[in-house]
């Protein structure tokens, strides 16, 4: 952005044959043209001070504003004022955007001075500077309200109006390529500054509703287990879908869908207890991308935001070292189920499909919470069967065939069955993964069949059991 301003200032300097200086509306220096004249008076005290200290004195500011530059729509000629340190006449080109003054371009005036045609051309360049300044102001603006409105809209005209408001607020960024991230759990309802992470266009927090925790997951707290994660701040019923919960929703009764029409249809699924002291929250982050094949800005933003949530990687770790290509990789402790995770939707151009992107991002975050090996960053494309499982209705009842197996008394059997199915039914790999003898494995699998009434030699029975075990993690 700085280079863009410098190029435009140099363009004005070339047009008018004099070094130009660009300041914001508070008289803070942004860029200045090169001074290559032998005339020492071209560097009077005001211009020298502006360049060296990046600002002007109150007296100089008052002198200039007294000539109506804040209201002017064209060039303004200002005479010298030696008492204020203004030794040379000046030309001020107001920098405006949609009627609002955002800055000023200054040039030293001389006789006869630039022609009217050249001044008109310079004002056209000033308009381009105004558009850049407006875009920068929008980038620094807090767009949490607009983004939250899109993610919590019920659909139909409400969603369309929310998208239109966000598109207006984003300006030219709205039609660019973005990746939507879901950081969960997020510590509290407060939204951080967009400057927390580079490349972020908008941030907002969204309720991550709590509900009564179910039985511990079959994995327990052993390898691959997620029971502890579900009880220590897992995803709530309202943040898994495209139209995440409305701002007022903070709790979901066990076994029931979130209130509000259409909530179940939009995938607001997944149990999770709130952290001690209240409801949980998730953070949505809209990140600018240059290319769908180059997700580095999203990886960097995910790293910074996860650090801000208190669940980051070791200090000094680069995003690519942390989450190369799409997994936890070698980050120590990255698979800890109680840690903060980040779900990432597929990149999209424009903001019209943010509802679907939010469903993907929250589903990926839930999958990473349920299956730690998928995190701490889980792109939607990498979560496999959880793309379907996270779309199930809220708190679906356990199939009768697996209810007994999911009881706390049979945690080890459930874990054995899941590892067996994860390894495509290969006994040798399963026994090695569990660290048990093959005969012990066969004994446990026979008990699983007795408890469930399922035949593990039948493909459909295997599919039912595998889905039920994965769904139990959510």
Short mmCIF file of C-alpha atoms in Angstrom, two decimals:
data_model
loop_
_atom_site.label_atom_id
_atom_site.label_comp_id
_atom_site.label_asym_id
_atom_site.label_seq_id
_atom_site.Cartn_x
_atom_site.Cartn_y
_atom_site.Cartn_z
CA UNK A 1 0.00 0.00 0.00
CA UNK A 2 2.85 2.40 0.82
CA UNK A 3 4.38 1.81 -2.63
CA UNK A 4 1.02 2.64 -4.25
CA UNK A 5 0.92 6.02 -2.50
CA UNK A 6 4.51 6.77 -3.47
CA UNK A 7 3.84 5.98 -7.12
CA UNK A 8 0.84 8.31 -7.19
CA UNK A 9 2.72 11.12 -5.45
CA UNK A 10 5.55 10.75 -7.98
CA UNK A 11 2.96 10.88 -10.77
CA UNK A 12 1.63 14.21 -9.45
CA UNK A 13 5.18 15.54 -9.04
CA UNK A 14 5.91 14.70 -12.67
CA UNK A 15 2.64 16.24 -13.88
CA UNK A 16 3.18 19.55 -12.09
CA UNK A 17 6.97 19.73 -12.24
CA UNK A 18 7.37 20.15 -8.48
CA UNK A 19 7.97 17.76 -5.56
CA UNK A 20 4.66 16.79 -3.96
CA UNK A 21 3.91 15.73 -0.38
CA UNK A 22 0.95 13.58 0.69
CA UNK A 23 -0.50 13.91 4.19
CA UNK A 24 -3.58 12.41 5.78
CA UNK A 25 -6.41 14.62 7.04
CA UNK A 26 -4.62 14.93 10.40
CA UNK A 27 -1.54 16.27 8.61
CA UNK A 28 0.44 13.07 9.15
CA UNK A 29 2.98 12.35 6.42
CA UNK A 30 2.21 9.42 4.09
CA UNK A 31 4.59 9.92 1.13
CA UNK A 32 6.68 12.64 -0.49
CA UNK A 33 8.28 13.26 -3.86
CA UNK A 34 12.02 13.49 -4.40
CA UNK A 35 13.62 16.94 -4.20
CA UNK A 36 16.28 17.30 -6.85
CA UNK A 37 16.30 21.08 -7.29
CA UNK A 38 19.26 23.40 -6.66
CA UNK A 39 16.78 25.91 -5.22
CA UNK A 40 17.19 25.68 -1.43
CA UNK A 41 13.93 27.56 -0.91
CA UNK A 42 12.11 24.50 -2.26
CA UNK A 43 12.76 22.95 1.16
CA UNK A 44 11.20 25.51 3.45
CA UNK A 45 10.85 24.73 7.21
CA UNK A 46 7.29 23.42 6.91
CA UNK A 47 8.15 20.81 4.27
CA UNK A 48 11.37 19.88 6.05
CA UNK A 49 9.58 19.40 9.37
CA UNK A 50 6.80 17.37 7.74
CA UNK A 51 9.33 14.99 6.19
CA UNK A 52 11.56 14.68 9.25
CA UNK A 53 8.89 14.46 11.96
CA UNK A 54 6.04 13.12 9.76
CA UNK A 55 3.66 15.83 10.96
CA UNK A 56 2.97 19.59 10.88
CA UNK A 57 2.69 22.02 13.77
CA UNK A 58 -0.72 23.19 15.04
CA UNK A 59 0.05 26.71 13.80
CA UNK A 60 0.75 25.53 10.27
CA UNK A 61 -2.34 23.35 10.31
CA UNK A 62 -4.51 26.26 11.45
CA UNK A 63 -3.09 28.50 8.72
CA UNK A 64 -3.80 26.01 5.97
CA UNK A 65 -7.27 25.07 7.23
CA UNK A 66 -8.16 28.75 7.36
CA UNK A 67 -8.27 28.70 3.55
CA UNK A 68 -11.10 26.16 3.48
CA UNK A 69 -9.11 23.11 2.40
CA UNK A 70 -11.37 20.77 4.43
CA UNK A 71 -14.33 21.80 2.27
CA UNK A 72 -12.59 22.37 -1.05
CA UNK A 73 -13.23 20.11 -4.02
CA UNK A 74 -10.48 21.53 -6.23
CA UNK A 75 -6.98 23.01 -5.97
CA UNK A 76 -6.50 25.73 -3.34
CA UNK A 77 -3.73 28.30 -3.54
CA UNK A 78 -2.34 29.38 -0.15
CA UNK A 79 0.00 32.36 0.29
CA UNK A 80 3.17 32.28 2.36
CA UNK A 81 3.10 33.03 6.09
CA UNK A 82 6.64 33.63 7.39
CA UNK A 83 5.47 33.93 11.00
CA UNK A 84 4.17 30.31 10.82
CA UNK A 85 7.28 29.10 8.99
CA UNK A 86 5.50 28.94 5.63
CA UNK A 87 8.06 30.71 3.46
CA UNK A 88 6.64 29.78 0.07
CA UNK A 89 3.21 29.90 -1.53
CA UNK A 90 1.55 26.52 -1.81
CA UNK A 91 -0.98 24.59 -3.83
CA UNK A 92 -3.20 22.15 -1.93
CA UNK A 93 -4.98 19.35 -3.77
CA UNK A 94 -7.70 17.98 -1.46
CA UNK A 95 -7.86 14.17 -1.46
CA UNK A 96 -11.50 13.16 -1.23
CA UNK A 97 -13.56 10.01 -1.58
CA UNK A 98 -17.34 10.12 -1.91
CA UNK A 99 -17.38 13.68 -0.64
CA UNK A 100 -15.22 13.05 2.44
CA UNK A 101 -11.78 14.64 2.72
CA UNK A 102 -9.19 12.00 3.61
CA UNK A 103 -5.93 13.88 3.02
CA UNK A 104 -4.04 16.56 1.12
CA UNK A 105 -1.38 16.72 -1.58
CA UNK A 106 0.93 19.73 -1.15
CA UNK A 107 3.14 21.44 -3.71
CA UNK A 108 5.19 24.63 -3.62
CA UNK A 109 3.65 27.26 -5.91
CA UNK A 110 5.63 29.38 -8.35
CA UNK A 111 4.92 32.00 -10.96
CA UNK A 112 3.28 31.28 -13.38
CA UNK A 113 2.53 27.90 -11.80
CA UNK A 114 0.90 24.79 -13.29
CA UNK A 115 -1.71 25.21 -16.01
CA UNK A 116 -5.38 24.51 -15.34
CA UNK A 117 -5.21 21.38 -17.48
CA UNK A 118 -2.31 19.95 -15.48
CA UNK A 119 -4.05 20.74 -12.19
CA UNK A 120 -7.16 18.93 -13.43
CA UNK A 121 -5.05 15.89 -14.29
CA UNK A 122 -3.40 16.06 -10.86
CA UNK A 123 -6.82 16.13 -9.17
CA UNK A 124 -7.72 12.93 -11.03
CA UNK A 125 -4.65 11.30 -9.49
CA UNK A 126 -5.71 12.68 -6.09
CA UNK A 127 -9.05 10.92 -6.55
CA UNK A 128 -7.19 7.64 -6.98
CA UNK A 129 -5.30 8.37 -3.78
CA UNK A 130 -8.64 8.98 -2.07
CA UNK A 131 -9.90 5.56 -3.16
CA UNK A 132 -6.77 3.94 -1.69
CA UNK A 133 -7.14 5.82 1.60
CA UNK A 134 -10.79 4.80 1.80
CA UNK A 135 -9.89 1.16 1.21
CA UNK A 136 -7.28 1.37 3.95
CA UNK A 137 -9.77 2.86 6.37
CA UNK A 138 -12.20 0.06 5.57
CA UNK A 139 -9.46 -2.51 6.14
CA UNK A 140 -8.85 -1.09 9.62
CA UNK A 141 -12.55 -0.81 10.40
CA UNK A 142 -14.32 -3.11 12.81
CA UNK A 143 -16.57 -5.19 10.58
CA UNK A 144 -17.51 -7.68 13.31
CA UNK A 145 -21.15 -6.59 13.28
CA UNK A 146 -21.48 -7.05 9.52
CA UNK A 147 -19.73 -10.44 9.48
CA UNK A 148 -21.69 -11.70 12.48
CA UNK A 149 -24.94 -10.66 10.83
CA UNK A 150 -24.11 -12.81 7.79
CA UNK A 151 -23.13 -15.85 9.87
CA UNK A 152 -26.17 -15.70 12.14
CA UNK A 153 -28.85 -14.70 9.62
CA UNK A 154 -31.81 -17.06 9.33
CA UNK A 155 -31.67 -17.12 5.54
CA UNK A 156 -33.78 -15.60 2.79
CA UNK A 157 -34.03 -11.82 2.69
CA UNK A 158 -32.30 -11.44 6.07
CA UNK A 159 -29.24 -13.24 4.76
CA UNK A 160 -29.29 -11.31 1.48
CA UNK A 161 -29.42 -7.97 3.33
CA UNK A 162 -26.59 -9.00 5.67
CA UNK A 163 -24.42 -10.05 2.72
CA UNK A 164 -25.13 -6.75 0.94
CA UNK A 165 -24.11 -4.78 4.06
CA UNK A 166 -20.88 -6.75 4.41
CA UNK A 167 -20.13 -6.34 0.71
CA UNK A 168 -20.52 -2.57 1.02
CA UNK A 169 -18.35 -2.42 4.13
CA UNK A 170 -15.57 -4.46 2.52
CA UNK A 171 -15.50 -2.33 -0.63
CA UNK A 172 -13.23 -3.71 -3.33
CA UNK A 173 -12.17 -6.55 -1.02
CA UNK A 174 -15.67 -8.02 -1.22
CA UNK A 175 -15.14 -9.56 -4.66
CA UNK A 176 -11.71 -10.97 -3.88
CA UNK A 177 -10.68 -14.48 -2.91
CA UNK A 178 -11.14 -15.36 0.77
CA UNK A 179 -10.78 -18.25 3.19
CA UNK A 180 -13.11 -18.36 6.19
CA UNK A 181 -11.63 -19.68 9.44
CA UNK A 182 -13.34 -20.88 12.61
CA UNK A 183 -11.18 -20.68 15.76
CA UNK A 184 -12.67 -22.67 18.63
CA UNK A 185 -13.07 -22.48 21.47
CA UNK A 186 -12.43 -18.74 21.70
CA UNK A 187 -11.86 -17.27 25.19
CA UNK A 188 -14.86 -15.01 25.67
CA UNK A 189 -17.19 -12.87 23.57
CA UNK A 190 -14.69 -10.10 22.79
CA UNK A 191 -13.57 -9.70 19.17
CA UNK A 192 -9.85 -8.96 18.64
CA UNK A 193 -8.55 -6.31 16.26
CA UNK A 194 -8.13 -7.25 12.61
CA UNK A 195 -4.49 -6.27 13.13
CA UNK A 196 -4.08 -9.36 15.31
CA UNK A 197 -3.30 -11.31 12.16
CA UNK A 198 -2.14 -10.08 8.74
CA UNK A 199 -4.47 -10.47 5.80
CA UNK A 200 -7.65 -10.56 7.90
CA UNK A 201 -10.52 -8.60 6.36
CA UNK A 202 -13.06 -9.14 9.17
CA UNK A 203 -13.40 -10.91 12.52
CA UNK A 204 -16.32 -11.68 14.82
CA UNK A 205 -17.17 -13.93 17.73
CA UNK A 206 -20.17 -16.25 17.56
CA UNK A 207 -21.81 -18.17 20.42
CA UNK A 208 -20.70 -21.79 20.53
CA UNK A 209 -23.71 -23.10 22.51
CA UNK A 210 -23.21 -25.46 25.41
CA UNK A 211 -25.21 -28.59 26.09
CA UNK A 212 -25.10 -31.45 28.52
CA UNK A 213 -22.12 -33.66 27.72
CA UNK A 214 -22.83 -37.20 26.58
CA UNK A 215 -21.12 -40.35 27.72
CA UNK A 216 -17.36 -40.19 27.32
CA UNK A 217 -16.16 -41.12 23.87
CA UNK A 218 -15.10 -44.71 23.35
CA UNK A 219 -11.56 -43.51 22.92
CA UNK A 220 -11.42 -42.37 26.55
CA UNK A 221 -8.27 -40.45 27.35
CA UNK A 222 -5.99 -42.94 25.63
CA UNK A 223 -4.47 -42.66 22.20
CA UNK A 224 -6.97 -41.29 19.73
CA UNK A 225 -9.58 -40.59 22.41
CA UNK A 226 -11.66 -37.45 22.43
CA UNK A 227 -13.80 -37.83 25.48
CA UNK A 228 -11.76 -35.36 27.47
CA UNK A 229 -11.98 -32.85 24.66
CA UNK A 230 -15.76 -33.00 24.54
CA UNK A 231 -15.98 -32.33 28.25
CA UNK A 232 -13.39 -29.59 28.29
CA UNK A 233 -14.83 -27.12 25.85
CA UNK A 234 -15.84 -29.02 22.73
CA UNK A 235 -17.92 -27.37 20.05
CA UNK A 236 -21.43 -26.30 20.90
CA UNK A 237 -24.63 -27.11 19.13
CA UNK A 238 -24.90 -23.78 17.45
CA UNK A 239 -21.63 -23.22 15.68
CA UNK A 240 -21.44 -26.10 13.27
CA UNK A 241 -23.52 -24.73 10.47
CA UNK A 242 -23.80 -22.20 7.79
CA UNK A 243 -26.11 -19.94 9.71
CA UNK A 244 -24.51 -20.29 13.09
CA UNK A 245 -26.66 -19.47 16.09
CA UNK A 246 -28.36 -16.15 16.51
CA UNK A 247 -26.61 -13.74 18.84
CA UNK A 248 -28.95 -14.41 21.73
CA UNK A 249 -28.62 -18.18 21.67
CA UNK A 250 -26.23 -19.54 24.29
CA UNK A 251 -27.60 -22.87 25.44
CA UNK A 252 -29.04 -26.02 23.95
CA UNK A 253 -30.88 -28.61 25.96
CA UNK A 254 -29.48 -32.10 25.76
CA UNK A 255 -30.94 -34.03 22.86
CA UNK A 256 -32.75 -31.04 21.36
CA UNK A 257 -31.99 -28.83 18.39
CA UNK A 258 -31.25 -25.12 18.80
CA UNK A 259 -34.28 -22.87 18.82
CA UNK A 260 -35.22 -21.03 15.68
CA UNK A 261 -36.58 -22.05 12.31
CA UNK A 262 -34.24 -23.90 10.02
CA UNK A 263 -31.48 -24.36 12.58
CA UNK A 264 -31.30 -28.13 12.22
CA UNK A 265 -31.36 -27.86 8.44
CA UNK A 266 -28.30 -25.65 8.52
CA UNK A 267 -26.23 -28.19 10.40
CA UNK A 268 -26.18 -26.68 13.89
CA UNK A 269 -24.97 -29.89 15.36
CA UNK A 270 -22.55 -31.30 17.85
CA UNK A 271 -22.47 -31.51 21.62
CA UNK A 272 -19.99 -29.85 23.87
CA UNK A 273 -19.94 -28.56 27.40
CA UNK A 274 -19.25 -24.90 27.97
CA UNK A 275 -16.09 -23.96 29.79
CA UNK A 276 -16.45 -23.31 33.51
CA UNK A 277 -18.37 -20.14 34.18
CA UNK A 278 -20.51 -19.80 31.07
CA UNK A 279 -21.13 -20.43 27.40
CA UNK A 280 -18.38 -20.98 24.88
CA UNK A 281 -17.57 -18.90 21.83
CA UNK A 282 -16.01 -19.38 18.43
CA UNK A 283 -14.17 -16.81 16.34
CA UNK A 284 -14.81 -16.32 12.63
CA UNK A 285 -12.02 -14.81 10.50
CA UNK A 286 -12.35 -13.79 6.87
CA UNK A 287 -8.84 -13.89 5.37
CA UNK A 288 -7.78 -12.44 2.00
CA UNK A 289 -6.01 -14.79 -0.40
CA UNK A 290 -4.17 -14.11 -3.65
CA UNK A 291 -4.62 -17.64 -4.97
CA UNK A 292 -6.55 -20.73 -3.95
CA UNK A 293 -3.34 -22.71 -4.43
CA UNK A 294 -1.41 -20.45 -2.03
CA UNK A 295 -3.09 -20.64 1.42
CA UNK A 296 -0.11 -19.15 3.29
CA UNK A 297 -2.04 -16.02 4.43
CA UNK A 298 -4.73 -18.24 5.98
CA UNK A 299 -2.09 -20.40 7.68
CA UNK A 300 -0.41 -17.32 9.11
CA UNK A 301 -3.71 -15.89 10.32
CA UNK A 302 -4.66 -19.23 11.88
CA UNK A 303 -1.33 -19.36 13.72
CA UNK A 304 -1.67 -15.82 15.09
CA UNK A 305 -5.29 -16.24 16.12
CA UNK A 306 -4.65 -19.58 17.78
CA UNK A 307 -1.78 -17.97 19.68
CA UNK A 308 -4.12 -15.15 20.71
CA UNK A 309 -6.58 -17.74 22.02
CA UNK A 310 -3.87 -19.26 24.19
CA UNK A 311 -3.48 -22.49 22.28
CA UNK A 312 -0.61 -21.71 19.97
CA UNK A 313 2.43 -23.59 18.85
CA UNK A 314 5.88 -23.08 20.37
CA UNK A 315 7.14 -19.52 19.94
CA UNK A 316 9.14 -18.98 16.79
CA UNK A 317 7.43 -21.72 14.82
CA UNK A 318 6.49 -20.64 11.30
CA UNK A 319 3.01 -21.37 9.93
CA UNK A 320 4.37 -23.74 7.31
CA UNK A 321 6.36 -25.58 9.93
CA UNK A 322 3.32 -25.77 12.16
CA UNK A 323 0.63 -26.73 9.68
CA UNK A 324 2.34 -27.83 6.50
CA UNK A 325 -0.24 -28.71 3.86
CA UNK A 326 -3.04 -29.50 6.29
CA UNK A 327 -2.27 -31.21 9.55
CA UNK A 328 -0.85 -30.88 13.00
CA UNK A 329 2.45 -32.22 11.76
CA UNK A 330 5.20 -32.18 14.30
CA UNK A 331 3.88 -29.54 16.66
CA UNK A 332 4.40 -30.81 20.20
CA UNK A 333 1.07 -31.12 21.93
CA UNK A 334 -0.86 -30.10 18.81
CA UNK A 335 -3.18 -33.05 19.19
CA UNK A 336 -4.19 -32.20 22.71
CA UNK A 337 -7.99 -32.43 22.63
CA UNK A 338 -8.48 -29.52 25.02
CA UNK A 339 -6.49 -27.11 22.82
CA UNK A 340 -7.79 -24.48 20.46
CA UNK A 341 -8.35 -25.67 16.90
CA UNK A 342 -8.94 -23.90 13.60
CA UNK A 343 -11.30 -25.10 10.88
CA UNK A 344 -10.76 -23.71 7.38
CA UNK A 345 -13.36 -23.64 4.61
CA UNK A 346 -12.52 -24.05 0.94
CA UNK A 347 -11.47 -20.68 -0.58
CA UNK A 348 -14.23 -18.74 -2.32
CA UNK A 349 -14.42 -15.59 -4.41
CA UNK A 350 -16.82 -12.96 -3.13
CA UNK A 351 -18.98 -13.10 -0.01
CA UNK A 352 -22.21 -14.54 -1.41
CA UNK A 353 -21.41 -18.09 -0.25
CA UNK A 354 -20.23 -17.29 3.28
CA UNK A 355 -23.08 -19.34 4.74
CA UNK A 356 -21.76 -22.51 3.12
CA UNK A 357 -18.17 -21.53 3.94
CA UNK A 358 -19.08 -21.09 7.61
CA UNK A 359 -20.70 -24.53 7.66
CA UNK A 360 -17.47 -25.98 6.29
CA UNK A 361 -15.22 -24.07 8.70
CA UNK A 362 -17.22 -24.95 11.81
CA UNK A 363 -17.58 -28.57 10.72
CA UNK A 364 -13.82 -28.78 10.24
CA UNK A 365 -13.23 -27.26 13.69
CA UNK A 366 -15.61 -29.76 15.26
CA UNK A 367 -13.85 -32.59 13.45
CA UNK A 368 -10.46 -31.41 14.76
CA UNK A 369 -11.87 -31.33 18.29
CA UNK A 370 -13.32 -34.80 17.89
CA UNK A 371 -10.27 -36.30 16.18
CA UNK A 372 -7.09 -34.58 17.41
CA UNK A 373 -4.97 -36.01 14.59
CA UNK A 374 -6.90 -33.74 12.19
CA UNK A 375 -5.79 -30.59 14.01
CA UNK A 376 -4.86 -28.08 15.12
CA UNK A 377 -5.66 -26.75 11.64
CA UNK A 378 -8.30 -28.74 9.79
CA UNK A 379 -9.09 -27.73 6.21
CA UNK A 380 -12.56 -28.81 5.16
CA UNK A 381 -11.13 -30.93 2.36
CA UNK A 382 -9.07 -32.99 4.82
CA UNK A 383 -11.66 -34.13 7.37
CA UNK A 384 -12.93 -37.13 5.38
CA UNK A 385 -16.10 -38.76 6.76
CA UNK A 386 -16.65 -35.88 9.17
CA UNK A 387 -17.87 -33.84 6.21
CA UNK A 388 -20.98 -36.01 6.36
CA UNK A 389 -21.07 -36.74 10.08
CA UNK A 390 -21.03 -33.05 11.06
CA UNK A 391 -24.11 -32.52 8.90
CA UNK A 392 -26.18 -34.93 10.99
CA UNK A 393 -29.05 -33.47 13.06
CA UNK A 394 -28.10 -32.11 16.49
CA UNK A 395 -27.42 -34.81 19.07
CA UNK A 396 -28.64 -37.77 16.96
CA UNK A 397 -29.54 -40.71 19.22
CA UNK A 398 -27.12 -43.61 19.25
CA UNK A 399 -28.19 -46.52 17.10
CA UNK A 400 -29.59 -49.28 19.31
CA UNK A 401 -26.89 -51.66 18.09
CA UNK A 402 -24.06 -49.56 19.55
CA UNK A 403 -25.62 -48.11 22.70
CA UNK A 404 -24.20 -50.80 24.93
CA UNK A 405 -20.76 -50.52 23.33
CA UNK A 406 -20.67 -46.78 23.97
CA UNK A 407 -21.28 -47.19 27.68
CA UNK A 408 -18.35 -46.13 29.88
CA UNK A 409 -17.83 -49.73 30.99
CA UNK A 410 -16.85 -50.73 27.45
CA UNK A 411 -14.47 -47.91 26.56
CA UNK A 412 -11.61 -50.24 25.66
CA UNK A 413 -13.81 -52.41 23.45
CA UNK A 414 -15.11 -49.37 21.59
CA UNK A 415 -11.60 -48.08 21.09
CA UNK A 416 -10.50 -51.48 19.79
CA UNK A 417 -13.38 -51.57 17.31
CA UNK A 418 -12.60 -48.06 16.06
CA UNK A 419 -8.91 -48.75 15.54
CA UNK A 420 -9.79 -52.03 13.79
CA UNK A 421 -12.11 -50.23 11.39
CA UNK A 422 -9.66 -47.34 10.91
CA UNK A 423 -7.14 -49.95 9.75
CA UNK A 424 -9.56 -51.41 7.19
CA UNK A 425 -10.06 -54.57 9.25
CA UNK A 426 -6.41 -55.63 9.07
CA UNK A 427 -5.73 -57.59 12.23
CA UNK A 428 -1.95 -57.29 12.17
CA UNK A 429 -1.92 -53.48 11.85
CA UNK A 430 -4.66 -53.16 14.47
CA UNK A 431 -2.88 -55.34 17.02
CA UNK A 432 0.34 -53.38 16.49
CA UNK A 433 -1.45 -50.05 16.85
CA UNK A 434 -3.08 -51.17 20.10
CA UNK A 435 0.01 -52.95 21.39
CA UNK A 436 -1.82 -56.24 21.99
CA UNK A 437 -1.56 -59.81 20.79
CA UNK A 438 -3.69 -60.92 17.85
CA UNK A 439 -5.57 -63.42 20.00
CA UNK A 440 -6.48 -60.61 22.41
CA UNK A 441 -7.72 -58.58 19.45
CA UNK A 442 -9.90 -61.46 18.19
CA UNK A 443 -11.34 -61.93 21.68
CA UNK A 444 -12.24 -58.25 21.96
CA UNK A 445 -13.82 -58.19 18.50
CA UNK A 446 -15.96 -61.20 19.36
CA UNK A 447 -17.19 -59.33 22.44
CA UNK A 448 -17.97 -56.31 20.24
CA UNK A 449 -20.07 -58.53 17.99
CA UNK A 450 -21.90 -60.00 20.98
CA UNK A 451 -22.64 -56.54 22.43
CA UNK A 452 -23.84 -55.02 19.17
CA UNK A 453 -25.32 -57.95 17.29
CA UNK A 454 -23.29 -56.85 14.28
CA UNK A 455 -21.23 -59.10 12.05
CA UNK A 456 -17.81 -57.53 11.45
CA UNK A 457 -17.39 -59.66 8.34
CA UNK A 458 -20.30 -57.77 6.74
CA UNK A 459 -19.47 -54.48 5.01
CA UNK A 460 -22.71 -52.70 5.95
CA UNK A 461 -22.39 -53.71 9.60
CA UNK A 462 -18.85 -52.39 9.60
CA UNK A 463 -20.04 -49.14 8.04
CA UNK A 464 -22.77 -48.70 10.66
CA UNK A 465 -20.39 -49.33 13.54
CA UNK A 466 -17.67 -47.09 12.11
CA UNK A 467 -20.09 -44.20 11.56
CA UNK A 468 -21.56 -44.60 15.03
CA UNK A 469 -18.12 -44.53 16.65
CA UNK A 470 -17.05 -41.45 14.70
CA UNK A 471 -20.32 -39.67 15.37
CA UNK A 472 -19.90 -40.34 19.09
CA UNK A 473 -16.79 -38.15 19.04
CA UNK A 474 -18.87 -35.16 18.00
#
